[in-house]
GROMACS .gro file of C-alpha atoms in nm:
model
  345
    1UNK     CA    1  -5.256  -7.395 -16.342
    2UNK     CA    2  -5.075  -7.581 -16.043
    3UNK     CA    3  -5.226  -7.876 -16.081
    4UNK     CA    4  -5.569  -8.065 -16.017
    5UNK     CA    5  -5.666  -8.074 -15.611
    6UNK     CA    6  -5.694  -8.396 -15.467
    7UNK     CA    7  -6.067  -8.500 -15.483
    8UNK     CA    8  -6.300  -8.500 -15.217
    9UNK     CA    9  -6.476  -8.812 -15.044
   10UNK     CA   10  -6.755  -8.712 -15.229
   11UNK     CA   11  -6.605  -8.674 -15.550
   12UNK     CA   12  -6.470  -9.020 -15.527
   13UNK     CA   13  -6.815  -9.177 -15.434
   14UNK     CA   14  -6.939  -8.985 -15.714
   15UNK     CA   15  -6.747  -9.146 -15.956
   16UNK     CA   16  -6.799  -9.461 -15.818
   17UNK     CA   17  -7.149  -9.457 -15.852
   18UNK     CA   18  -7.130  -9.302 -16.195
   19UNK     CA   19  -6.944  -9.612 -16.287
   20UNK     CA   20  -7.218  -9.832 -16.126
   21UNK     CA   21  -7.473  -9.632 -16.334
   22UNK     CA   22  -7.282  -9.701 -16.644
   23UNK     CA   23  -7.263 -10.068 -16.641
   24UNK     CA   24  -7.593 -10.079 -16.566
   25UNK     CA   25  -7.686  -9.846 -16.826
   26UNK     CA   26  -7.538 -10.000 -17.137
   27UNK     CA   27  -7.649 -10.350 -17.025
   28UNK     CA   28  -8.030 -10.255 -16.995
   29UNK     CA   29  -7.981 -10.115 -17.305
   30UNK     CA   30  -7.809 -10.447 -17.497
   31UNK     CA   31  -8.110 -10.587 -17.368
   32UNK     CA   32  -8.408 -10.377 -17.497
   33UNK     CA   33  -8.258 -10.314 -17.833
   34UNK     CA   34  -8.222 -10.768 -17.848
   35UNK     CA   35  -8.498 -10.839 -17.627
   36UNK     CA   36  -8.766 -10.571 -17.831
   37UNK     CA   37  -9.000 -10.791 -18.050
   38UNK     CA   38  -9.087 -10.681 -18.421
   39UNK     CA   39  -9.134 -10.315 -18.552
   40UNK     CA   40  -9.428 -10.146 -18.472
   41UNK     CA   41  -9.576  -9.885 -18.763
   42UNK     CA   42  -9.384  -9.575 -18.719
   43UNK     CA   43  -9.028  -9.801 -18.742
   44UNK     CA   44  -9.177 -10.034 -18.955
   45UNK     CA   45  -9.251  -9.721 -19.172
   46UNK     CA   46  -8.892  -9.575 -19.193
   47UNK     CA   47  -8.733  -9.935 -19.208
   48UNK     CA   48  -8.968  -9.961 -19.545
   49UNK     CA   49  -8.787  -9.644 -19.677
   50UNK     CA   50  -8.421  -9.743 -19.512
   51UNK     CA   51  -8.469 -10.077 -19.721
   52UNK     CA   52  -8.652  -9.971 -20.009
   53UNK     CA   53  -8.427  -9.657 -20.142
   54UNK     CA   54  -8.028  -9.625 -20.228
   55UNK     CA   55  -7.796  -9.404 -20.080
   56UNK     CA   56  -7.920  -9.105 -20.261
   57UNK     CA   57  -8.289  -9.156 -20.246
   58UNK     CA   58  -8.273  -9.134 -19.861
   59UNK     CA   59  -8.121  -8.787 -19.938
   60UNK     CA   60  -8.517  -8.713 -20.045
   61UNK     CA   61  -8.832  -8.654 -19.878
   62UNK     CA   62  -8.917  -8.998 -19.719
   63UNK     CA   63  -9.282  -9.153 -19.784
   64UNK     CA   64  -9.546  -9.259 -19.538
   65UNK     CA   65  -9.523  -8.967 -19.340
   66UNK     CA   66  -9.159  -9.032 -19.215
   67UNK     CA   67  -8.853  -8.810 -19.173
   68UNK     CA   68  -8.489  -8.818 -19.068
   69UNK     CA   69  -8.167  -8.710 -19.046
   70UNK     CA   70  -7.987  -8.824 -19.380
   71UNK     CA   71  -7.688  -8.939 -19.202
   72UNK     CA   72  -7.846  -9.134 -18.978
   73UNK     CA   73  -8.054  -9.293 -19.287
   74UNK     CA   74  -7.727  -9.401 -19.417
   75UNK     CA   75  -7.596  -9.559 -19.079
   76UNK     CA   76  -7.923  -9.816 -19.098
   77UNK     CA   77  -7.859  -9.841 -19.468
   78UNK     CA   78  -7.503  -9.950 -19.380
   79UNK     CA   79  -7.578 -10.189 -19.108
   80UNK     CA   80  -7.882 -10.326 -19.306
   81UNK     CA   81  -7.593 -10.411 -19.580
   82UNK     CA   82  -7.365 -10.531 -19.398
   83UNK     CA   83  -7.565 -10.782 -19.136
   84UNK     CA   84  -7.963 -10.903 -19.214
   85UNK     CA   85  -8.173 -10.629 -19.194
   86UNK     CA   86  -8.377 -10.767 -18.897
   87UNK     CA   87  -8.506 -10.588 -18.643
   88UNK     CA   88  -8.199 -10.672 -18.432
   89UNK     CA   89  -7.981 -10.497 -18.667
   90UNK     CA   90  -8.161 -10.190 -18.746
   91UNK     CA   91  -8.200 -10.110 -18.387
   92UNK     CA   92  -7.839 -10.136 -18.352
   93UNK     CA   93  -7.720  -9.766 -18.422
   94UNK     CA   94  -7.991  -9.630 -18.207
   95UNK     CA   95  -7.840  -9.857 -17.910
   96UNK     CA   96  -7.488  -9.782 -17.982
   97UNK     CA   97  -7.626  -9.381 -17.972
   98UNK     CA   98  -7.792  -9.463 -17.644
   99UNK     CA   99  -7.452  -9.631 -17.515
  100UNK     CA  100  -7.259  -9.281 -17.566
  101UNK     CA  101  -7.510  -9.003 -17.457
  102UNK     CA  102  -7.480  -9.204 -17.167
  103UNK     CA  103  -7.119  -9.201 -17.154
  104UNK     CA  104  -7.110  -8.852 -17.259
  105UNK     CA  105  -7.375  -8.693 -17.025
  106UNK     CA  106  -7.123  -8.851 -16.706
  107UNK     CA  107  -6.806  -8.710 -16.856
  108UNK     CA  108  -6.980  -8.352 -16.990
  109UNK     CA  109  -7.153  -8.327 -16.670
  110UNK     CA  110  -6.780  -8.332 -16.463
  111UNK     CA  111  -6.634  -8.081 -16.703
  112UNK     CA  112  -6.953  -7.844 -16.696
  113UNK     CA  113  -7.119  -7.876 -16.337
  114UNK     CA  114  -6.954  -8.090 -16.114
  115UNK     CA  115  -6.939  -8.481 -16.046
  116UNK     CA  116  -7.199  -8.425 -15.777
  117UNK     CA  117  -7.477  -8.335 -16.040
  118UNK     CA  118  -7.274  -8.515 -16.313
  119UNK     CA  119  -7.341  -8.852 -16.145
  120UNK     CA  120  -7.730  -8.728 -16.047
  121UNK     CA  121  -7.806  -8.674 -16.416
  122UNK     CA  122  -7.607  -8.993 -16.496
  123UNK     CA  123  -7.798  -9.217 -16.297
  124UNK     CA  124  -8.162  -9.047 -16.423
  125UNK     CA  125  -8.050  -9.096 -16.782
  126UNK     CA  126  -7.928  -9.495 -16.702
  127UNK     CA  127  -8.241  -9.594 -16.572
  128UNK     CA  128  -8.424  -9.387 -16.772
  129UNK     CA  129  -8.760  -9.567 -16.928
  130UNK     CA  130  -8.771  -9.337 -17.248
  131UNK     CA  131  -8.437  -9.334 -17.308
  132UNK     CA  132  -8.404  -9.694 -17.293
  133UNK     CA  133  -8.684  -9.694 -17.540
  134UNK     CA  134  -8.523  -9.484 -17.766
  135UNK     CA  135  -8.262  -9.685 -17.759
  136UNK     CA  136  -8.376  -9.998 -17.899
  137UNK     CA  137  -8.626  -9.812 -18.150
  138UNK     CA  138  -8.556  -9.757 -18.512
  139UNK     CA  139  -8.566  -9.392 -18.495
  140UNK     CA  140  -8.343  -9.105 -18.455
  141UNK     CA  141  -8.403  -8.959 -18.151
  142UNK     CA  142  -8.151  -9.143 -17.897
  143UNK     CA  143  -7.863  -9.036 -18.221
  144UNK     CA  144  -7.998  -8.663 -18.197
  145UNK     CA  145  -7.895  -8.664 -17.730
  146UNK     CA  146  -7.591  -8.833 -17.817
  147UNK     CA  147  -7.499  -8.588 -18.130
  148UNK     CA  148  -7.605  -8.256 -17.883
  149UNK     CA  149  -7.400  -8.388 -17.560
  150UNK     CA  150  -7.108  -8.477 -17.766
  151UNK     CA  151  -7.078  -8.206 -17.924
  152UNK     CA  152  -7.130  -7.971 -17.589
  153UNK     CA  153  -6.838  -8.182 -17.475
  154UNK     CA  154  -6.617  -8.096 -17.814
  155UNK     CA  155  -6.743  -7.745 -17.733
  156UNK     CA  156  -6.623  -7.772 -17.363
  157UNK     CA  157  -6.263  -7.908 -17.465
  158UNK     CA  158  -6.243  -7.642 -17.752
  159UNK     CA  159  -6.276  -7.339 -17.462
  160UNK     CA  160  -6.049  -7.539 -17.218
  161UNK     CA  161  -5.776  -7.510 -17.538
  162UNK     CA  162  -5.914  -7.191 -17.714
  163UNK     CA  163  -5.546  -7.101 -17.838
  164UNK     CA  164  -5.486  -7.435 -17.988
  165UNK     CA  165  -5.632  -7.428 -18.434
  166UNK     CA  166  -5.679  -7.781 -18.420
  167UNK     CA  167  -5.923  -7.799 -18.153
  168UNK     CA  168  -6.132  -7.531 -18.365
  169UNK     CA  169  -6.098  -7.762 -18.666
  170UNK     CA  170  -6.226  -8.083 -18.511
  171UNK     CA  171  -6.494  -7.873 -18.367
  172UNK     CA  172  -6.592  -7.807 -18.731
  173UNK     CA  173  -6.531  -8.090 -18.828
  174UNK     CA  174  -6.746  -8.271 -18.597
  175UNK     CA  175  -7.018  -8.002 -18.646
  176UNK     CA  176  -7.030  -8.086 -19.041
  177UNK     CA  177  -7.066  -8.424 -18.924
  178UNK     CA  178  -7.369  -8.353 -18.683
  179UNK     CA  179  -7.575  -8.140 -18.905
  180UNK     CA  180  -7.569  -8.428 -19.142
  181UNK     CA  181  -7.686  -8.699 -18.844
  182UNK     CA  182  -7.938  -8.453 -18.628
  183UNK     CA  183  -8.128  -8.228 -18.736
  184UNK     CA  184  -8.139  -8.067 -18.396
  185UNK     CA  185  -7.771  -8.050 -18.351
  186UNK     CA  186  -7.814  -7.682 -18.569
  187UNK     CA  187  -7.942  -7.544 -18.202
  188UNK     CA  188  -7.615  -7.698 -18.008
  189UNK     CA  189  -7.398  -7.521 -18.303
  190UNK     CA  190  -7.537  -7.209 -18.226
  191UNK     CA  191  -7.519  -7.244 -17.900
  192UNK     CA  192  -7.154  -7.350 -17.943
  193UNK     CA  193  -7.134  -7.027 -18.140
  194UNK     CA  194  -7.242  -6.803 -17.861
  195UNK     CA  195  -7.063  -6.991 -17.613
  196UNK     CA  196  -6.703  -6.964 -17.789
  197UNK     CA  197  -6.738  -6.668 -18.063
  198UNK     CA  198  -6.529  -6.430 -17.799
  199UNK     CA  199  -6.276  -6.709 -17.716
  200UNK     CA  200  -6.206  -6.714 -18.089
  201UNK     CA  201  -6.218  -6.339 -18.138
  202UNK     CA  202  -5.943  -6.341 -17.875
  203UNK     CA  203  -5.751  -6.580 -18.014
  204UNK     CA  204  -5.561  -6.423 -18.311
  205UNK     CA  205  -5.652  -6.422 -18.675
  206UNK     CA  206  -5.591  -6.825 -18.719
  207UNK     CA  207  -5.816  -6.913 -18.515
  208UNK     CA  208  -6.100  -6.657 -18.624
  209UNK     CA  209  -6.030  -6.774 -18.922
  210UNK     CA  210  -6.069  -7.144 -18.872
  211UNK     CA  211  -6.362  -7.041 -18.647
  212UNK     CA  212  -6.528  -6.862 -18.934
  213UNK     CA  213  -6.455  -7.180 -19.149
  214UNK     CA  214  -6.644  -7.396 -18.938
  215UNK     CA  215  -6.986  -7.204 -18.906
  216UNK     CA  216  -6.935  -7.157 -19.286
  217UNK     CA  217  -6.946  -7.499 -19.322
  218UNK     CA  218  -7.280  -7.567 -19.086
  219UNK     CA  219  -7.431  -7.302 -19.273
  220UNK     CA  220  -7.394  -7.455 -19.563
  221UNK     CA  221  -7.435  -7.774 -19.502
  222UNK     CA  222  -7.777  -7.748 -19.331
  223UNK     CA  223  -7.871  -7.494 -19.605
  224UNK     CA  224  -7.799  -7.786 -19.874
  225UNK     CA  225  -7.967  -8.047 -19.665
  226UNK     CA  226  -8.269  -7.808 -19.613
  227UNK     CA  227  -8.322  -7.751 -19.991
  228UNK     CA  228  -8.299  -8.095 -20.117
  229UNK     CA  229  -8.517  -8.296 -19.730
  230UNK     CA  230  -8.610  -8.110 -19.499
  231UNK     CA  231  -8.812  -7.829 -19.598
  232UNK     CA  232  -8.977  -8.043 -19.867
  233UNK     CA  233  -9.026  -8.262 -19.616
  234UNK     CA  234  -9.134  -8.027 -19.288
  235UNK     CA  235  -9.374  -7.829 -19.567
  236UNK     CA  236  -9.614  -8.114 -19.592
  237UNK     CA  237  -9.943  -8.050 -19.482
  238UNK     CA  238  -9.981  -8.388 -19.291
  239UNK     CA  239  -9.702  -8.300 -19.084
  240UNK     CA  240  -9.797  -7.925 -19.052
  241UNK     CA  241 -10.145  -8.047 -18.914
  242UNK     CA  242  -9.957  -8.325 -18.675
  243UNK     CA  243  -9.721  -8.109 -18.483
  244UNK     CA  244  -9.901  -7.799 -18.496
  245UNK     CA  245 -10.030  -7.876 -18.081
  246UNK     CA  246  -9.693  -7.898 -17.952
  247UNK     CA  247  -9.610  -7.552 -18.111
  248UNK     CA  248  -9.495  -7.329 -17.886
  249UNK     CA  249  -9.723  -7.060 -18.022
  250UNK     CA  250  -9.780  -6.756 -17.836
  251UNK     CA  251 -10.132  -6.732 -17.962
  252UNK     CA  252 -10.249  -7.034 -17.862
  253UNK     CA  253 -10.500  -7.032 -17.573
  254UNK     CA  254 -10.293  -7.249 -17.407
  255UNK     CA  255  -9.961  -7.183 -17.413
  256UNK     CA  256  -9.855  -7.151 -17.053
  257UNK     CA  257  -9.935  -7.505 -17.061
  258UNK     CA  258  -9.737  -7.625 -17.369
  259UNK     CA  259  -9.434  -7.411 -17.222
  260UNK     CA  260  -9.442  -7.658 -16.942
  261UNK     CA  261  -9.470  -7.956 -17.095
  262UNK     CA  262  -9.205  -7.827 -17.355
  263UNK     CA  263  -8.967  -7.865 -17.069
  264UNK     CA  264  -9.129  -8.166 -16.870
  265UNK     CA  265  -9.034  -8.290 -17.238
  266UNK     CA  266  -8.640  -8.218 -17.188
  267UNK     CA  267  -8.658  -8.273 -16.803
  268UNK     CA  268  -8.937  -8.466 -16.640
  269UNK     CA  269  -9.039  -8.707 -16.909
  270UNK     CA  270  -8.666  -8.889 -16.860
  271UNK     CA  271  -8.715  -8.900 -16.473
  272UNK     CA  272  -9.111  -9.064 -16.499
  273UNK     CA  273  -9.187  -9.122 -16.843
  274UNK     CA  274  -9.572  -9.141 -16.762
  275UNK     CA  275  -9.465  -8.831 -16.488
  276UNK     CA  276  -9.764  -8.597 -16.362
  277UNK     CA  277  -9.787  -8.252 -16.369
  278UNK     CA  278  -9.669  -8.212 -16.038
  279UNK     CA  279  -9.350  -8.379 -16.128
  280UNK     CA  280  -9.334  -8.141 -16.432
  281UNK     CA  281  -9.377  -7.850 -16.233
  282UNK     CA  282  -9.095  -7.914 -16.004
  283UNK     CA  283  -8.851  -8.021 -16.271
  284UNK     CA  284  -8.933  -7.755 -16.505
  285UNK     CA  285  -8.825  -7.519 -16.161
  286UNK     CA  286  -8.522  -7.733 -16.109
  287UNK     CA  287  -8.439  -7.663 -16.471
  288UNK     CA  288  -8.524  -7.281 -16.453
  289UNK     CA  289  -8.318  -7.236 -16.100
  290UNK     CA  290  -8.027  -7.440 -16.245
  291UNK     CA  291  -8.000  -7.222 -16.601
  292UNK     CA  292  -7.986  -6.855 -16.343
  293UNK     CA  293  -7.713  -7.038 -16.087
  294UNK     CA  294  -7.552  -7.154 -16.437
  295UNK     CA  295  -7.560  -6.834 -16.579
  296UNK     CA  296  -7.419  -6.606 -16.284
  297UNK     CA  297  -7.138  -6.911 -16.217
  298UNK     CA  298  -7.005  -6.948 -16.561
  299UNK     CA  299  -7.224  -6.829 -16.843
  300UNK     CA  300  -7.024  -7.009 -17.107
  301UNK     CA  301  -7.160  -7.299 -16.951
  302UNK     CA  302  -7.511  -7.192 -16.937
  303UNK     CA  303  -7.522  -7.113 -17.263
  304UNK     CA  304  -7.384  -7.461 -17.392
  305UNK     CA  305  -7.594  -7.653 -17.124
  306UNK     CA  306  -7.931  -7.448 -17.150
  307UNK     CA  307  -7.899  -7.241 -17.507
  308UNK     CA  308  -7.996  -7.501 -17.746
  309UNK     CA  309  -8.316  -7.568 -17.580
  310UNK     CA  310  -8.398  -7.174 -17.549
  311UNK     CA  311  -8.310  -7.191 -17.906
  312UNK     CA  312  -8.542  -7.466 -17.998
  313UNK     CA  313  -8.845  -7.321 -17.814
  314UNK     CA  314  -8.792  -6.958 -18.022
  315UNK     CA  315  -8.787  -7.184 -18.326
  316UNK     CA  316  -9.078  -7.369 -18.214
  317UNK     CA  317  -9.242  -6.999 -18.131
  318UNK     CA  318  -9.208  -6.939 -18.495
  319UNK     CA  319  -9.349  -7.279 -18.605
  320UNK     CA  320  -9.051  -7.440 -18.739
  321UNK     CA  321  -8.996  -7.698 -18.429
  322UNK     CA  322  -9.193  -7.892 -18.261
  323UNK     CA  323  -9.119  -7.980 -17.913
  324UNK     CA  324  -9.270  -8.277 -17.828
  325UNK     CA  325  -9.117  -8.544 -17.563
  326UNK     CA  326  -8.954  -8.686 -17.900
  327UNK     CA  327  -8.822  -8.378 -18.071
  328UNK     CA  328  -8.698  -8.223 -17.723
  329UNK     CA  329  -8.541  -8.545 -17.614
  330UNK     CA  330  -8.173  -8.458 -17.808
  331UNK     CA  331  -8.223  -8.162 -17.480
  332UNK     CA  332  -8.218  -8.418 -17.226
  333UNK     CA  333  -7.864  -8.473 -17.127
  334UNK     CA  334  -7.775  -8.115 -17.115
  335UNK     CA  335  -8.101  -8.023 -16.918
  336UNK     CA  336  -8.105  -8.262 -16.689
  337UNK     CA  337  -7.728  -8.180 -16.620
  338UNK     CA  338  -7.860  -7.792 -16.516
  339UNK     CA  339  -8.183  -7.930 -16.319
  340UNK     CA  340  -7.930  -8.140 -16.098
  341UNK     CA  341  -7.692  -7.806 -16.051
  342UNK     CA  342  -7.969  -7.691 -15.744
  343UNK     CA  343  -7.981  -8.085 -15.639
  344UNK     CA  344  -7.613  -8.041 -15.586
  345UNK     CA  345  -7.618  -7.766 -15.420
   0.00000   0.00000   0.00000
């Protein structure tokens, strides 16, 4: 390398904006998560479990029809220990997750497609109406898009240093972490895999076997976590029965149609949360034209930015994930990053 080029006009106004965005950004979010009034069922419902159990019993299938990652269970345990456990306070992690896939989404998006569609994702995901919901709701989905862009950006940095063991390690390390707080964050680790397996074959035996270490690790982890929460947990009839129409099931009479809103989910619903199927049409192409420029351009990247939302809809094929507008929001950042690839261009 000779050094980074001077940027461009537009790079600069990119970044400015971005910044704008930002600001913006995290102060609509301080002010849903304080301005929100009470609980309504479904938080009300987990906060009963985050209240009523210790440390290990959250580690357990949760009652009233509830479930969620077991780290994040023990962030709201923390916070409800360490402040009053008001509404307030248990929406507090979900804001602070909302703060950094924010964050993260601007600074992924430079490293992985460009400020130009870096700041054009940026600014959807600021202003974003279900995002700023998630955000001040007690539930995990604004921790499971922060968890997948941050660790696509550990993923980026990793490649951009493939030589250097410790960049492997915190990878793992950060991984373990993730599989414990998202349950979706098993898709970005695979896709991490796929994305960075050669770099570490390539890399000399260290590496491969740090490498090795780490998926070892996820492996197990998620296999522990499954035995003792989630299966029990996803094997319930009630919950069987409750996802079961946003399936991606190749039988199903319609499934052209729950492809497409599978990926209005990741893509449109953030833009127009109400949206139309118009809107989902054309962001679902924006998504689809994005993944092929992606792939032919740098394929590592593709496979970071699109992979763990090809991987969730072959799991959901198989009836093991669900992608509804909740469950396929931890895809946002990263697939909103490839829709705004054509934008940019």
């Amino acid at each position: 390398m000779t050094g980074r080029a001077d940027p461009s006009p537009m790079d600069r106004a990119a970044v400015q904006i971005a910044i704008v965005a930002i600001v913006a950004g995290i102060g609509l979010r301080l002010w849903a998560a304080g301005a929100r009034g009470s609980l309504w069922l479904d938080e009300a419902s987990l906060a009963l479990n985050i209240l009523g159990r210790g440390a290990d019993a959250l580690a357990t299938p949760l009652d009233w029809g509830q479930a969620a990652p077991v780290g994040f269970l023990w962030a709201e345990k923390a916070v409800a220990g360490l402040l009053e456990p008001t509404a307030r306070a248990l929406r507090l992690v979900p804001c602070l997750a909302g703060i950094l896939g924010l964050v993260w989404t601007w600074q992924v998006g430079r490293r992985t497609v460009g400020a130009l569609a870096a700041v054009i994702a940026t600014v959807i995901v600021a202003f974003s109406l279900i995002g700023l919901r998630y955000a001040a709701e007690v539930k995990p989905y604004a921790t499971d898009a922060a968890t997948a862009i941050g660790l696509v950006g550990v993923a980026v940095w990793v490649a951009a240093g493939a030589h250097d063991v410790r960049r492997w390690a915190a990878l793992g390390f950060a991984g373990t972490v993730a599989v414990v707080c998202s349950l979706p964050s098993v898709f970005v680790l695979a896709a991490c895999g796929m994305a960075l397996g050669a770099d570490a074959w390539a890399n000399g035996p260290r590496v491969r076997r740090i490498a090795a270490a780490a998926g070892v690790a996820w492996l197990a982890m998620f296999g522990v976590l499954w035995i003792v929460a989630i299966g029990p947990a996803s094997g319930g009839a009630y919950l069987r029965e409750y996802w079961a129409p946003v399936m991606l099931d190749p039988r199903a009479g319609d499934f052209v149609a729950r492809v497409v809103r599978a990926l209005a989910s990741a893509v449109a619903t953030p833009v127009s949360w109400t949206g139309s199927v118009g809107l989902a049409l054309v962001c679902a192409a924006l998504w689809l034209t994005g993944a092929v420029i992606l792939v032919r351009r740098a394929w590592r990247m593709a496979a970071l930015l699109v992979g763990p939302f090809v991987l969730a809809a072959i799991a959901s094929m198989i009836g093991v994930y669900p992608l509804s507008d909740r469950l396929a929001f931890f895809t946002a950042p990263a697939a909103l990053l490839a829709a705004a690839v054509p934008v940019a261009r």
